[in-house]
């Protein structure tokens, strides 16, 4: 947790950290600083310098410390990026580092696509990493995610740092509800892929069932062990059914008495059921966590979550009527957007930087936010850093808090700090454990 008074530069720091680790030259060139360092727990450093010439043309220079003996610095200028983008048609819009979209067709484009289609060779920092292994080791996948205070607004200047899921689509204009639908589409996609994997396993098992049943003809199967295994399979099936993920009919009841032949066949049957359910378990664990957290917040107002047959996240009123996302409160929308994004859109292992997570949250929700975000981070192997003004968000965990101390503001009185970002260029160090 990063703490500082208004105007101290928390947003500035989070934005620079995300842009540096993503090697987002466009944001680095457009942000005021002179030198920015990201220091890792193992002692390595990523150093980014912003230089300007006599014509006020900016250049970004990146190096890693330590680095290979013959490894040069990585640099890109504003002029190079401008020349590259002038070769692109107006319907091609940048959505993030090394990512674009054709807004006419809603098709994502890579640097290779742009060079092949338009003869525009990407000269950005990410496109030059092959000759800079030390920098690549610090800035490789997964890319960091910066979630700013405009996270529900597609018009945010920092949408690109949300990654591929930060863009809007033709189905999703720039509104809070449509942005949330964009996040929940990732949930729907993950459920659809898990279901397809389950169907493939089922089809393969059906084709070989007879052969495997015959191969088990001489096996000795203990009835008590088999019954315990059956109960575990049923529990998994029921957990999946609760979240709309169950595939096929419920398992047949366990026989009141069995013969050796019945036990052998039932053992093969359970093998198939376990394999059929296996692809669904990871997405179910994340979906169950999301629903537990959200339902706990929605319950006092009589609302609850549900999963549609298509795998979408629905919201129901106390009477069971489906609610539009736009009917949720601002605080509810922020939680749905944030937690859905982190569980289903963020890549495992990502660094996530969140600016002012307390926005629109009820006081009780602020107190539970740290516990909630910790559960979500553990479920998706995320490292989360957030900046806050709220002592309620800290909730007594001052051991996790770092107070922002920049040289330019260390001696300022908190009452004298303005709401604006720092105007002077600064040298900034960030420790990334």
Coordinates of N, CA and C in Angstrom, one line a residue, residues 193-207 275-276 279:
X193 N -14.4 -21.9 -22.8 CA -13.2 -22.7 -23.2 C -13.2 -23.9 -22.2
X194 N -13.5 -23.7 -21.0 CA -13.5 -24.9 -20.0 C -14.5 -25.9 -20.4
X195 N -15.7 -25.4 -20.8 CA -16.7 -26.3 -21.3 C -16.3 -27.1 -22.5
X196 N -15.7 -26.4 -23.4 CA -15.2 -27.1 -24.6 C -14.2 -28.2 -24.3
X197 N -13.3 -27.9 -23.4 CA -12.3 -28.9 -22.9 C -13.0 -30.1 -22.3
X198 N -14.0 -29.8 -21.5 CA -14.7 -30.9 -20.8 C -15.4 -31.8 -21.8
X199 N -16.0 -31.2 -22.9 CA -16.7 -32.0 -23.9 C -15.7 -32.8 -24.7
X200 N -14.5 -32.3 -25.0 CA -13.5 -33.0 -25.7 C -13.1 -34.3 -24.9
X201 N -12.9 -34.1 -23.5 CA -12.5 -35.2 -22.7 C -13.6 -36.2 -22.7
X202 N -14.9 -35.8 -22.6 CA -16.0 -36.7 -22.5 C -16.1 -37.5 -23.8
X203 N -16.0 -36.9 -24.9 CA -16.0 -37.6 -26.2 C -14.9 -38.6 -26.3
X204 N -13.7 -38.3 -25.9 CA -12.6 -39.2 -25.9 C -12.9 -40.4 -25.0
X205 N -13.4 -40.1 -23.8 CA -13.7 -41.2 -22.8 C -14.8 -42.1 -23.3
X206 N -15.8 -41.6 -23.9 CA -16.9 -42.4 -24.4 C -16.4 -43.4 -25.5
X207 N -15.5 -43.0 -26.3 CA -15.0 -43.9 -27.4 C -14.2 -45.0 -26.8
X275 N -12.3 -36.9 -15.0 CA -11.7 -36.3 -16.1 C -12.6 -35.3 -16.7
X276 N -13.9 -35.6 -16.8 CA -14.8 -34.6 -17.4 C -14.9 -33.3 -16.6
X279 N -11.4 -30.1 -16.2 CA -11.1 -28.8 -16.9 C -12.0 -27.6 -16.3

